[in-house]
Amino acid sequence: MAEQSDLFAIGGNLHPALQNWSALEQLLQRWQERGWIRALDLALGRFLHALAPDSSPLALLAGVLASHQLGRGHICADIDNLLSAPDTALSLPPDGEFGEALPDRPVELLQGLGRSEWLTALQTSALVGSGDPATPLVLEPDSTRLYLYRQWHYEVAVARQIEQRLQTLPVDETRVKQRLDELFATATKPLDWQMLACALMTGCRFGIITGGPGTGKTTTVVRLLALLQSLARDDGQLLRIRLAAPTGKAAARLTDSISGAIKGLPEHLQAGIPQEVTTLHRLLGSKPGTRRFVHHADRPLHADLVVVDEASMVDLEMMYQLLTALPARARLVLLGDKDQLASVEAGSVLGDLCEHAERGGYRPETLALLQRQTGQDVAAWQSAQGQASVQPLAQATAMLRHSHRFGADSGIGALARAVNSGRPEAVNRVLQQGYADLAVTVLKGPEDPALERLVLDGGQLAVAAGEGGPVGYRHYLQCLQTTRPAEATPTSLDDWAREVLSAFGCFQLLCALRRGDWGVEGLNERIARVLRQAGLIAREQGWYEGRPVLVTRNDYGLGLMNGDIGITLAVPERQGEPVLKVVFPLADGTLKWVLPSRLQMIETVYVMTVHKSQGSEFSHTALLLPPSINPVLTRELVYTGVTRASRWFSLVLSHRGRLDDAVRARVRRASGLGKRLIVPEQELDQYNGAHEC
C-alpha cells in the first residue's frame, strides 16, 4: 500500500482534516453533534479505522459518506458526484440549514481534492475490494461507485435474479388472443395499453406495469390475473396467486380496488382471483428484531404468481428478500408509478428499472407478437417515438398512458403532467388557468392566517366550492363528535371509528422537511395549537381525543406497520371514565384498537412528509413548500404530492421561486441496478438467442 505522505503529495493543499484520522474524527464528531451525520456513520468510520489503521483518511471518509448516503436512500456513494457538488450530493447541511454559511461544510472539506487521488486511496486500502472476496467497502473496476458490502451484494443479486427471469416463456397465441378479446371487448383505439400490457406479461416470468394515477394499473392486473388463471385452468391447474403491497395503507387500498375490478370481469373469468392483499413483511413472514424472514431461498413462498402494488415504495433490500424467497418457476409482476418518489429506505428499484419505459424499446419479435395477439399496431407508435434501445428488460415492461381519473378538465392531471415535463413555465400556465380543483396560496410567513384557514376548513377551494366541497381538519373532528354512538357496543364503536377514519382521509397537509418552522415538527405543533384554539381538541401535547398518529416503525407484536395511521378516540367504558384508545384500519378491512401506552414509535400526523404519504390518497391534499433552497425539493416530490389528491389540490408556497427550483431538479439516487441490466448493443443478438425458451 502507498504511504500516506506519498499519496497526499499528489493532492497538494488538502483540508487539514484529511491529513490524519484524528483530525478527521474530530470534524466528523462535530458533524454528528450537529445532526449532519448519524451516530452510526461515525461509528462505522471508527470501526473501519480499527480494522485498517494504515488506511488513508480519504478511504475512511469515503466509508463514512457511503454510510451517510445509505441513510439518505442512496445505494452507494458516487465519488464523481461528491466532488462535483459536495453540499448538494450529501444534502449537508440538512433541512433548513442548507445553503447557510456554516463552517465545516463538505464543499470546504473536499476543496482541492482530485478524483484520481481519492480513487487511489480507495484502491490501495485493505478495506476496499471488488466484491470477491468480501471487504467492508466495494469499488467496482472502471466505476466511481463505492458501496458498503451488503448493499453491493443486494444490488448484484437483484440484477442477477431479474436477468434470470427475463427469458421469454412459450404462449399459446390462439388461446391468449381469445381471452384478450373477451376481457377487452371494448378495447380503445388506436392503442389500448391495458390490453397490450396483459399480452406482454403472458410471456414473462418477471414483468412491470407502470403508469400514472388513474391509468388503470389495478384494472389491468386483475384482467391479467383472470387471463393467466383461465389459461392455467385450461391445463387442469390452478395458480397460487399472492397479492402484496409495501404498507398496510397501500394494501387496504388495493383490496378495495380489486374487489370492484373483479366485478367488471366476465363472470366465467372471475374464479380464482384472490381479493386479500397483505403487506410484503407479512407475506415473507418477518422475524421481529431481525432482518430475516420465514421465507427465503431454502423455504420459498407457496406461490406461482406474486403481484406487488406501489412498487416505487419497495427498497432494494426488500426486493432482494422477495426475489430470494420467490420459487424459480414463479412469476413476479410489479405495479407502480415510475415518476413517484423512491422508497423511504435505500434504493429506487422501480425508477431504475423503468428509466427508459417512455419509448417502448420493443424488439421486432415482440412487436409482431403483440400485433398477432391484440390486433394493435405498436410498431407504428414506437417508430414515431424515435430510436430506442431494445433491451431485454423493455420486453417485460408495459407503460399505461391514458388517465381515466383525471380528464381533460382536471387541473390535478394537468398539473401532474406539467410537473413531469420539468418545465416551470408549463407548471405556472396550469396554475394560472383557473381550474376548479386547484388553488395556490402564497404565505407571508409561518404565522400567516391563510394557513390556519386551509387546515381548518379547506381554504380557497372550500370557499369557492361551498357545501360539499373540499374540507380541512374541522371536518373529521366534528364527525368524531356527531357520530359518537349513544350505546357502546363492539359493532357501534367499529362503525364510529370507520366514520372518523374516513372523514380524516378527506384532507391531508404534506410538507417536504422534518425540522424547522416549515417541517413536520414545527407545523404539527402549530396546527395542534390552531385546533385547540378553535375548540376542536382539548390539548396540544400528549394524548387526547382526536389526535391522529402515524406509526414510524414496524411493530410486529401489535401487527402495525410503518406508515399505518390511527385516530385516538375516547371509548366509553361500562363503569368509570372513557378510556383513550387508538384505532387503526388494517389491510384486511378489520380495525385494530390499541391503548396509547402500548404504542412506542409514533408521531402526530396533522402534517406528514411527502415520502410518508406514498401509497395513500386523500380527497383534498395540500402541499407546502418551504422558503429556503433544499436538495429534497425535486420534481418527484412535487409530482408525488400532487398525485396524492383524488379531487382537490392546494399548493402552499412560502416563496414562489421554490416551486420552479423543485420542478427543475430531479431525484438522482446513486445506484448501479439499471446499468447492471443493460446488455451492450453488440451482445444483444447473442443474449436474445440464449434467453429464448
XYZ file of C-alpha atoms in Angstrom:
693
model
C 0.000 0.000 0.000
C 1.241 3.511 -0.799
C 2.499 5.571 2.124
C 0.150 8.394 3.142
C 2.858 11.035 2.710
C 3.368 9.984 -0.922
C -0.358 9.846 -1.512
C -1.037 13.344 -0.283
C 1.880 14.801 -2.142
C -0.225 14.209 -5.242
C -3.098 16.311 -3.984
C -1.234 19.361 -2.779
C -3.166 21.575 -0.372
C -5.800 19.312 1.202
C -8.080 20.270 4.091
C -6.350 19.762 7.491
C -8.999 17.198 8.483
C -7.779 14.939 5.660
C -4.205 14.829 6.906
C -4.796 12.151 9.565
C -7.575 10.141 11.156
C -7.512 12.054 14.448
C -8.285 15.373 12.708
C -10.925 13.760 10.501
C -12.580 12.098 13.500
C -12.868 15.463 15.251
C -14.592 17.004 12.223
C -16.947 14.032 11.873
C -17.717 14.307 15.595
C -18.799 17.929 15.053
C -20.979 16.831 12.118
C -22.605 14.159 14.242
C -23.258 16.561 17.157
C -25.000 18.965 14.746
C -27.123 16.168 13.311
C -25.408 16.305 9.909
C -24.493 12.619 10.021
C -25.774 9.750 12.141
C -24.004 8.284 15.142
C -23.994 5.080 13.076
C -21.966 6.772 10.327
C -19.314 7.970 12.772
C -19.213 4.564 14.467
C -18.561 2.939 11.093
C -15.634 5.302 10.487
C -14.120 4.340 13.846
C -14.703 0.646 13.113
C -13.006 0.920 9.714
C -10.037 2.710 11.276
C -9.732 -0.044 13.888
C -9.791 -2.670 11.118
C -7.154 -0.960 8.979
C -5.288 1.767 10.919
C -2.968 2.373 7.959
C -5.811 3.291 5.600
C -5.703 6.897 4.460
C -8.248 9.346 5.905
C -9.687 9.614 2.374
C -10.655 5.932 2.399
C -12.137 6.229 5.888
C -14.046 9.387 4.915
C -15.424 7.619 1.832
C -16.738 4.804 4.029
C -18.461 7.275 6.367
C -20.019 9.109 3.409
C -21.187 5.832 1.846
C -22.964 5.084 5.141
C -24.406 8.615 5.253
C -25.665 8.285 1.682
C -27.258 4.951 2.531
C -29.188 6.696 5.303
C -30.422 9.171 2.687
C -31.630 6.432 0.331
C -28.599 6.008 -1.917
C -27.255 2.517 -2.518
C -23.713 3.828 -2.898
C -21.618 6.970 -2.776
C -20.652 8.209 -6.217
C -17.206 9.806 -5.953
C -17.736 11.937 -9.072
C -20.976 13.390 -7.666
C -19.384 14.073 -4.282
C -16.570 16.024 -5.903
C -18.673 17.987 -8.396
C -21.264 19.300 -5.905
C -20.448 18.095 -2.365
C -23.104 20.001 -0.376
C -25.889 19.079 -2.795
C -24.820 15.452 -3.241
C -24.669 14.918 0.523
C -27.569 17.263 1.374
C -25.396 18.894 4.010
C -26.086 20.947 5.974
C -29.513 19.267 6.230
C -33.104 20.546 6.111
C -33.497 24.262 6.844
C -29.734 24.810 7.300
C -28.928 24.034 3.684
C -27.314 26.989 1.938
C -26.353 28.750 5.173
C -22.751 29.902 5.646
C -21.866 27.300 8.267
C -18.312 26.034 8.970
C -17.028 22.573 8.071
C -19.287 22.210 5.055
C -18.464 19.336 2.656
C -17.507 21.782 -0.098
C -14.760 23.128 2.187
C -13.614 19.680 3.263
C -13.285 18.360 -0.295
C -11.871 21.520 -1.878
C -8.687 20.778 -3.773
C -9.272 17.035 -3.771
C -8.993 15.292 -7.140
C -10.811 12.247 -8.415
C -7.657 10.252 -9.136
C -6.173 10.647 -5.661
C -9.432 9.695 -3.925
C -9.756 6.601 -6.122
C -6.097 5.780 -5.498
C -6.674 5.994 -1.747
C -9.583 3.571 -2.094
C -7.828 1.158 -4.420
C -4.803 0.913 -2.118
C -6.829 0.378 1.069
C -7.268 -3.058 2.632
C -10.857 -2.002 3.407
C -11.819 -1.859 -0.272
C -12.248 -4.671 -2.779
C -14.231 -5.556 -5.887
C -16.760 -7.784 -4.106
C -14.971 -11.133 -4.064
C -13.569 -11.787 -1.532
C -15.799 -9.774 0.779
C -14.447 -6.473 2.103
C -16.251 -3.766 4.121
C -16.281 -1.455 1.075
C -16.668 -2.335 -2.599
C -15.392 -0.246 -5.517
C -16.046 -1.989 -8.798
C -13.463 -1.783 -11.604
C -13.988 1.144 -14.012
C -16.517 2.717 -11.631
C -16.653 5.598 -9.162
C -19.492 3.998 -7.175
C -18.439 2.983 -3.655
C -20.709 0.529 -1.814
C -20.949 -0.885 1.654
C -20.619 -4.622 1.025
C -24.190 -5.535 1.992
C -25.720 -3.058 -0.472
C -23.374 -4.206 -3.244
C -24.445 -7.801 -2.608
C -28.144 -6.868 -2.698
C -27.783 -4.939 -5.954
C -25.822 -7.664 -7.735
C -28.204 -10.387 -6.523
C -31.352 -8.462 -7.542
C -29.941 -7.778 -11.022
C -28.979 -11.442 -11.421
C -32.411 -12.676 -10.278
C -34.239 -10.342 -12.650
C -31.974 -11.267 -15.546
C -32.648 -14.970 -14.955
C -36.404 -14.329 -15.039
C -36.350 -12.304 -18.254
C -36.305 -15.344 -20.525
C -39.297 -15.482 -22.867
C -41.945 -18.062 -21.939
C -43.860 -20.013 -24.619
C -47.509 -18.988 -25.009
C -50.495 -20.425 -26.829
C -51.221 -17.418 -29.020
C -54.664 -18.638 -30.077
C -55.908 -19.068 -26.519
C -54.326 -15.821 -25.349
C -55.981 -13.870 -28.180
C -59.357 -15.459 -27.415
C -59.161 -14.491 -23.725
C -57.929 -10.989 -24.515
C -60.883 -10.472 -26.845
C -63.217 -11.488 -24.003
C -61.516 -9.274 -21.423
C -61.169 -6.252 -23.714
C -64.362 -6.418 -25.736
C -64.334 -2.605 -25.930
C -60.614 -2.047 -26.457
C -59.764 1.592 -27.097
C -58.193 2.696 -30.357
C -55.685 3.250 -31.714
C -53.813 1.602 -28.812
C -55.212 0.014 -25.657
C -52.200 -0.068 -23.378
C -54.020 -2.113 -20.755
C -54.658 -4.849 -23.306
C -51.097 -4.622 -24.597
C -49.744 -4.894 -21.038
C -51.681 -8.115 -20.457
C -50.460 -9.560 -23.756
C -46.872 -8.657 -22.932
C -46.986 -10.134 -19.411
C -48.200 -13.566 -20.570
C -44.739 -14.352 -21.918
C -42.768 -13.090 -18.896
C -41.687 -14.588 -15.595
C -40.839 -11.047 -14.461
C -42.874 -8.054 -15.575
C -43.507 -4.393 -14.794
C -46.714 -2.417 -15.349
C -46.129 1.266 -14.718
C -48.327 4.304 -15.171
C -49.524 7.477 -13.513
C -52.564 7.875 -11.248
C -55.824 6.718 -12.795
C -54.223 4.897 -15.725
C -55.815 1.627 -14.629
C -52.936 -0.353 -13.148
C -55.242 -2.288 -10.818
C -57.834 -2.935 -13.536
C -55.068 -4.155 -15.827
C -53.542 -6.534 -13.310
C -56.936 -8.015 -12.390
C -57.528 -8.752 -16.079
C -54.028 -10.210 -16.284
C -54.786 -12.480 -13.324
C -58.034 -13.584 -14.967
C -56.145 -14.293 -18.191
C -53.364 -16.314 -16.565
C -55.700 -18.181 -14.224
C -58.032 -19.160 -17.072
C -55.083 -20.409 -19.149
C -53.871 -22.469 -16.183
C -57.386 -23.826 -15.639
C -57.492 -24.987 -19.264
C -54.387 -27.037 -18.455
C -56.019 -28.544 -15.374
C -54.143 -26.350 -12.908
C -54.888 -23.503 -10.530
C -52.345 -20.774 -9.953
C -51.436 -19.910 -6.380
C -51.616 -16.102 -6.535
C -50.411 -13.775 -3.772
C -51.062 -10.035 -3.718
C -48.913 -7.658 -1.669
C -48.069 -4.002 -1.085
C -45.306 -2.276 0.916
C -47.577 -0.750 3.599
C -50.853 -1.566 5.307
C -52.435 1.559 3.836
C -51.437 0.573 0.294
C -52.616 -2.999 0.896
C -56.023 -1.770 2.085
C -56.401 0.466 -0.974
C -55.534 -2.390 -3.320
C -58.004 -4.681 -1.532
C -60.808 -2.173 -2.158
C -59.797 -1.636 -5.783
C -59.511 -5.330 -6.639
C -62.956 -6.264 -5.352
C -64.504 -3.648 -7.639
C -62.360 -4.595 -10.628
C -63.262 -8.281 -10.359
C -66.969 -7.450 -10.683
C -66.237 -5.906 -14.073
C -64.907 -9.185 -15.487
C -66.943 -11.712 -17.466
C -68.489 -13.999 -14.852
C -66.733 -17.165 -16.043
C -63.326 -15.462 -15.650
C -63.824 -14.247 -12.066
C -62.938 -17.510 -10.332
C -59.536 -18.000 -8.748
C -58.624 -14.331 -8.349
C -57.756 -13.546 -4.712
C -59.048 -10.393 -3.059
C -56.886 -10.495 0.045
C -53.843 -8.211 -0.078
C -51.105 -8.389 2.536
C -48.021 -6.336 3.281
C -44.674 -7.580 1.991
C -43.477 -8.078 5.566
C -46.423 -10.338 6.343
C -46.107 -12.147 3.016
C -42.482 -13.046 3.706
C -43.044 -13.639 7.431
C -40.802 -11.075 9.094
C -38.999 -12.131 12.266
C -39.237 -9.359 14.890
C -35.935 -7.822 15.889
C -34.032 -9.277 12.924
C -33.516 -8.651 9.199
C -34.561 -12.249 8.489
C -37.821 -13.666 7.166
C -39.587 -17.006 7.429
C -39.490 -17.387 3.646
C -36.137 -17.402 1.859
C -34.227 -19.414 -0.744
C -34.379 -22.614 1.307
C -38.021 -22.114 2.292
C -39.650 -20.363 -0.685
C -43.118 -18.863 -0.856
C -46.008 -21.125 -1.783
C -46.884 -19.111 -4.862
C -46.944 -19.368 -8.634
C -47.562 -15.662 -9.145
C -46.857 -12.698 -6.872
C -48.147 -9.193 -7.630
C -46.678 -6.199 -5.765
C -48.553 -2.904 -5.918
C -46.977 0.526 -5.207
C -43.626 -0.941 -6.214
C -41.998 2.509 -6.228
C -42.034 2.208 -2.417
C -40.090 -1.080 -2.393
C -36.470 -0.594 -1.370
C -33.542 -2.631 -2.642
C -33.200 -4.856 0.424
C -36.900 -5.776 0.390
C -36.718 -6.526 -3.341
C -33.752 -8.781 -2.640
C -35.670 -10.619 0.102
C -38.719 -11.028 -2.153
C -36.790 -12.323 -5.161
C -34.780 -14.671 -2.953
C -37.977 -16.156 -1.483
C -39.704 -16.495 -4.864
C -39.737 -20.017 -6.363
C -37.669 -20.285 -9.537
C -40.728 -21.039 -11.692
C -42.958 -18.356 -10.172
C -43.884 -15.089 -11.864
C -43.434 -11.648 -10.328
C -45.376 -8.612 -11.549
C -44.563 -5.133 -10.213
C -47.152 -2.336 -10.363
C -46.281 1.272 -9.720
C -45.768 4.832 -10.867
C -42.178 5.269 -12.027
C -42.389 9.042 -11.587
C -43.189 8.943 -7.868
C -40.624 9.422 -5.161
C -38.463 6.394 -4.492
C -38.749 4.273 -1.361
C -38.141 5.733 2.096
C -35.404 3.154 2.606
C -32.384 2.856 0.333
C -32.814 2.297 -3.387
C -35.004 3.376 -6.281
C -35.726 -0.040 -7.746
C -38.778 0.769 -9.871
C -37.300 4.042 -11.119
C -34.055 2.298 -12.085
C -35.911 -0.466 -13.915
C -38.275 1.912 -15.749
C -35.766 4.559 -16.753
C -36.414 4.007 -20.473
C -40.069 2.901 -20.343
C -41.431 6.003 -22.093
C -40.241 4.998 -25.583
C -41.105 1.307 -25.576
C -37.948 -0.302 -26.900
C -39.670 -3.489 -28.099
C -37.861 -5.929 -30.389
C -39.383 -6.744 -33.818
C -40.377 -10.192 -32.485
C -42.167 -8.583 -29.519
C -43.970 -6.110 -31.770
C -45.084 -8.905 -34.104
C -46.386 -10.965 -31.190
C -48.367 -8.025 -29.802
C -49.828 -7.392 -33.263
C -50.990 -11.011 -33.576
C -52.471 -11.199 -30.065
C -54.138 -7.786 -29.867
C -54.521 -6.638 -33.466
C -52.881 -3.328 -32.495
C -50.006 -1.737 -34.354
C -47.475 -0.888 -31.658
C -44.689 -0.833 -34.273
C -46.045 2.351 -35.861
C -46.321 4.034 -32.472
C -42.800 3.021 -31.462
C -41.372 4.220 -34.757
C -42.849 7.653 -34.089
C -41.074 7.806 -30.699
C -37.633 7.721 -32.281
C -34.757 5.327 -31.749
C -34.941 3.279 -28.543
C -32.557 0.595 -27.306
C -34.250 -2.815 -27.452
C -33.003 -4.052 -24.094
C -34.253 -7.356 -22.602
C -35.947 -5.535 -19.697
C -38.028 -3.475 -22.139
C -39.675 -6.690 -23.415
C -41.145 -7.165 -19.929
C -42.168 -3.551 -19.251
C -45.529 -2.003 -20.108
C -46.408 1.642 -19.508
C -50.056 2.739 -19.260
C -50.507 6.181 -20.774
C -54.171 7.225 -20.533
C -55.559 8.554 -17.229
C -59.182 7.623 -16.525
C -59.226 9.526 -13.212
C -58.107 12.930 -14.442
C -59.977 14.002 -17.563
C -59.395 16.946 -19.857
C -60.986 19.332 -17.324
C -58.841 18.140 -14.412
C -56.360 20.655 -13.087
C -54.719 17.959 -10.949
C -53.978 15.837 -14.009
C -52.734 18.828 -15.998
C -50.514 19.919 -13.120
C -49.037 16.420 -12.678
C -48.167 16.268 -16.388
C -46.654 19.757 -16.315
C -44.513 18.929 -13.280
C -43.272 15.761 -15.004
C -42.261 17.820 -18.036
C -39.669 19.581 -15.899
C -40.661 22.999 -17.287
C -41.623 25.629 -14.668
C -43.349 27.729 -17.337
C -45.730 24.827 -18.097
C -46.498 24.434 -14.396
C -47.206 28.141 -13.978
C -49.521 28.134 -17.001
C -51.611 25.367 -15.432
C -51.785 27.185 -12.101
C -52.988 30.357 -13.835
C -55.810 28.696 -15.810
C -58.385 28.778 -13.017
C -59.087 25.036 -12.656
C -61.828 24.381 -10.099
C -59.824 21.616 -8.388
C -56.612 23.639 -7.951
C -55.646 26.518 -5.669
C -52.386 28.306 -4.873
C -51.781 30.110 -1.590
C -48.659 32.224 -1.075
C -47.884 32.682 2.622
C -46.259 35.816 4.027
C -44.652 33.835 6.851
C -45.118 30.841 9.171
C -47.891 32.617 11.086
C -49.904 33.735 8.049
C -53.605 33.105 8.933
C -54.177 31.758 5.399
C -52.557 28.502 6.560
C -54.996 28.352 9.503
C -57.965 28.765 7.172
C -56.642 25.982 4.979
C -56.096 23.412 7.721
C -59.354 24.254 9.495
C -61.813 24.494 6.614
C -60.061 23.843 3.284
C -59.002 27.380 2.338
C -59.701 28.986 -1.055
C -61.091 25.868 -2.723
C -63.670 25.364 0.028
C -64.842 28.972 -0.216
C -65.262 28.677 -3.978
C -66.966 25.270 -3.925
C -69.309 25.849 -0.994
C -71.093 22.952 0.715
C -69.917 19.531 -0.421
C -66.549 20.862 -1.480
C -63.092 20.284 -0.009
C -62.620 20.396 3.756
C -59.928 20.779 6.411
C -59.390 19.100 9.768
C -62.502 20.617 11.361
C -64.477 18.086 9.309
C -63.139 14.910 10.936
C -63.130 16.376 14.447
C -66.783 17.406 14.123
C -67.566 13.987 12.654
C -65.955 12.435 15.744
C -68.466 14.232 17.950
C -71.620 13.988 15.848
C -71.307 10.263 15.089
C -70.327 9.158 18.612
C -72.548 6.157 19.451
C -75.117 6.525 22.203
C -74.542 2.928 23.247
C -71.030 1.492 23.262
C -71.093 -1.938 21.639
C -68.243 -3.504 19.635
C -70.244 -3.019 16.435
C -71.225 0.584 17.140
C -67.678 1.510 18.149
C -66.257 -0.019 14.964
C -68.853 1.807 12.842
C -67.995 5.070 14.612
C -64.274 4.530 14.115
C -64.732 3.857 10.399
C -66.716 7.094 10.015
C -63.979 9.105 11.746
C -61.140 7.425 9.822
C -62.951 8.053 6.540
C -63.503 11.695 7.480
C -59.827 12.099 8.374
C -58.911 10.865 4.904
C -60.751 13.806 3.355
C -57.823 16.186 3.972
C -54.070 15.936 4.499
C -51.334 18.546 4.662
C -47.983 17.399 3.232
C -44.581 19.046 3.507
C -41.021 18.421 2.345
C -38.964 18.721 5.544
C -38.968 17.203 9.015
C -37.407 20.001 11.064
C -37.960 23.739 11.424
C -40.984 26.019 11.110
C -41.742 24.592 7.658
C -41.199 20.951 8.603
C -43.296 18.233 10.216
C -42.193 19.097 13.747
C -42.972 22.814 13.638
C -46.160 22.535 11.578
C -47.665 19.765 13.728
C -47.201 21.958 16.805
C -48.759 24.949 15.086
C -51.774 23.055 13.758
C -52.444 21.458 17.158
C -52.437 24.968 18.640
C -54.866 26.213 15.974
C -57.234 23.282 16.551
C -57.188 23.772 20.333
C -57.867 27.492 19.990
C -60.823 26.609 17.751
C -62.185 24.343 20.492
C -61.782 21.194 18.379
C -59.262 19.376 20.596
C -58.740 19.596 24.356
C -54.948 19.938 24.431
C -51.894 20.279 22.201
C -49.460 17.835 23.801
C -49.595 14.210 24.912
C -52.627 12.004 24.320
C -56.054 13.495 23.660
C -59.172 12.529 21.744
C -58.855 13.302 18.068
C -55.064 13.022 17.937
C -54.034 11.369 14.641
C -50.852 9.316 14.803
C -48.514 7.710 12.286
C -46.596 4.510 13.031
C -42.939 5.173 12.205
C -41.528 1.669 12.678
C -42.932 -1.823 12.219
C -44.420 -3.204 15.444
C -44.818 -6.925 14.882
C -46.206 -7.535 18.353
C -49.176 -5.278 17.623
C -49.372 -6.146 13.938
C -48.868 -2.500 12.928
C -46.566 -1.444 10.110
C -44.551 1.656 9.329
C -46.952 4.130 7.686
C -50.174 2.963 9.363
C -52.380 5.872 10.520
C -54.697 5.763 13.527
C -57.047 8.139 15.353
C -57.299 8.496 19.147
C -60.862 8.042 20.414
C -62.397 8.212 23.904
C -64.081 4.829 24.209
C -66.930 4.651 26.781
C -66.494 2.038 29.496
C -69.337 0.296 31.307
C -68.104 1.846 34.547
C -65.980 4.919 35.131
C -64.449 7.456 32.735
C -63.984 6.851 28.991
C -60.639 5.330 28.049
C -58.456 6.675 25.240
C -57.725 4.099 22.533
C -56.124 4.462 19.111
C -57.894 2.746 16.235
C -56.069 1.651 13.069
C -57.551 0.278 9.842
C -55.807 -2.939 8.758
C -55.223 -4.241 5.243
C -57.871 -6.972 5.632
C -60.604 -4.410 6.386
C -60.679 -5.010 10.133
C -59.808 -2.496 12.849
C -57.108 -2.639 15.490
C -57.808 -0.910 18.839
C -54.670 -0.163 20.875
C -54.057 1.543 24.218
C -51.742 4.556 23.760
C -49.324 3.159 26.348
C -48.563 0.242 24.007
C -47.544 2.479 21.103
C -43.835 3.240 21.049
C -42.722 4.550 17.648
C -45.440 7.007 16.608
C -45.781 10.700 15.812
C -48.650 13.162 15.414
C -49.722 13.376 11.784
C -51.633 16.573 11.085
C -48.699 17.000 8.722
C -46.636 14.270 7.090
C -43.749 14.339 4.687
C -44.470 13.563 1.054
C -42.313 10.454 1.439
C -44.575 9.106 4.187
C -47.699 9.822 2.116
C -46.776 7.340 -0.624
C -49.407 4.664 -1.051
C -52.095 6.979 0.340
C -54.787 9.069 -1.295
C -56.803 11.971 0.122
C -59.834 13.770 -1.266
C -58.205 17.147 -0.607
C -54.406 17.273 -0.421
C -52.360 20.366 0.384
C -48.619 20.525 -0.312
C -46.484 23.132 1.462
C -43.052 24.002 0.044
C -40.500 25.762 2.322
C -38.914 29.148 1.502
C -35.274 28.028 1.506
C -33.360 26.127 -1.177
C -33.021 22.462 -0.285
C -31.941 19.332 -2.207
C -35.088 17.459 -1.119
C -37.202 19.809 -3.265
C -37.439 17.872 -6.516
C -39.786 17.205 -9.395
C -40.601 13.770 -7.986
C -41.534 15.236 -4.607
C -43.949 17.751 -6.138
C -45.417 15.138 -8.506
C -45.963 12.678 -5.670
C -47.611 15.364 -3.542
C -49.921 16.442 -6.370
C -50.993 12.890 -7.188
C -51.981 12.112 -3.569
C -55.076 14.236 -4.294
C -58.112 12.492 -5.744
C -60.465 15.507 -6.049
C -58.827 18.761 -4.912
C -55.267 20.024 -4.562
C -53.972 23.113 -2.748
C -50.395 24.269 -3.302
C -48.999 26.330 -0.443
C -45.891 28.386 -1.191
C -43.759 30.373 1.217
C -41.550 31.509 -1.687
C -42.676 31.390 -5.317
C -39.217 30.578 -6.611
C -39.017 27.278 -4.716
C -41.644 25.693 -6.963
C -39.614 26.500 -10.072
C -36.459 25.158 -8.412
C -38.191 21.917 -7.448
C -39.643 21.310 -10.912
C -36.209 21.692 -12.492
C -34.494 19.318 -10.029
C -34.554 15.525 -10.342
C -34.046 12.810 -7.739
C -30.715 11.188 -8.512
C -30.269 8.272 -6.167
C -26.857 6.732 -6.612
C -27.308 3.147 -7.793
C -25.982 0.759 -10.394
C -29.026 -1.516 -10.702
C -30.277 -0.201 -14.031
C -26.790 -0.281 -15.537
C -26.306 -3.919 -14.499
C -29.302 -4.934 -16.619
C -28.147 -3.173 -19.788
C -26.762 -5.550 -22.401
C -24.203 -3.911 -24.735
C -25.595 -3.408 -28.238
C -23.021 -5.738 -29.801
C -24.110 -8.556 -27.459
C -27.898 -8.212 -27.792
C -28.369 -10.800 -30.568
C -26.379 -13.395 -28.675
C -28.239 -12.592 -25.433
C -31.680 -12.825 -27.059
C -30.877 -16.187 -28.605
C -29.722 -17.586 -25.277
C -32.872 -16.438 -23.445
C -35.495 -17.808 -25.808
C -37.392 -20.801 -24.372
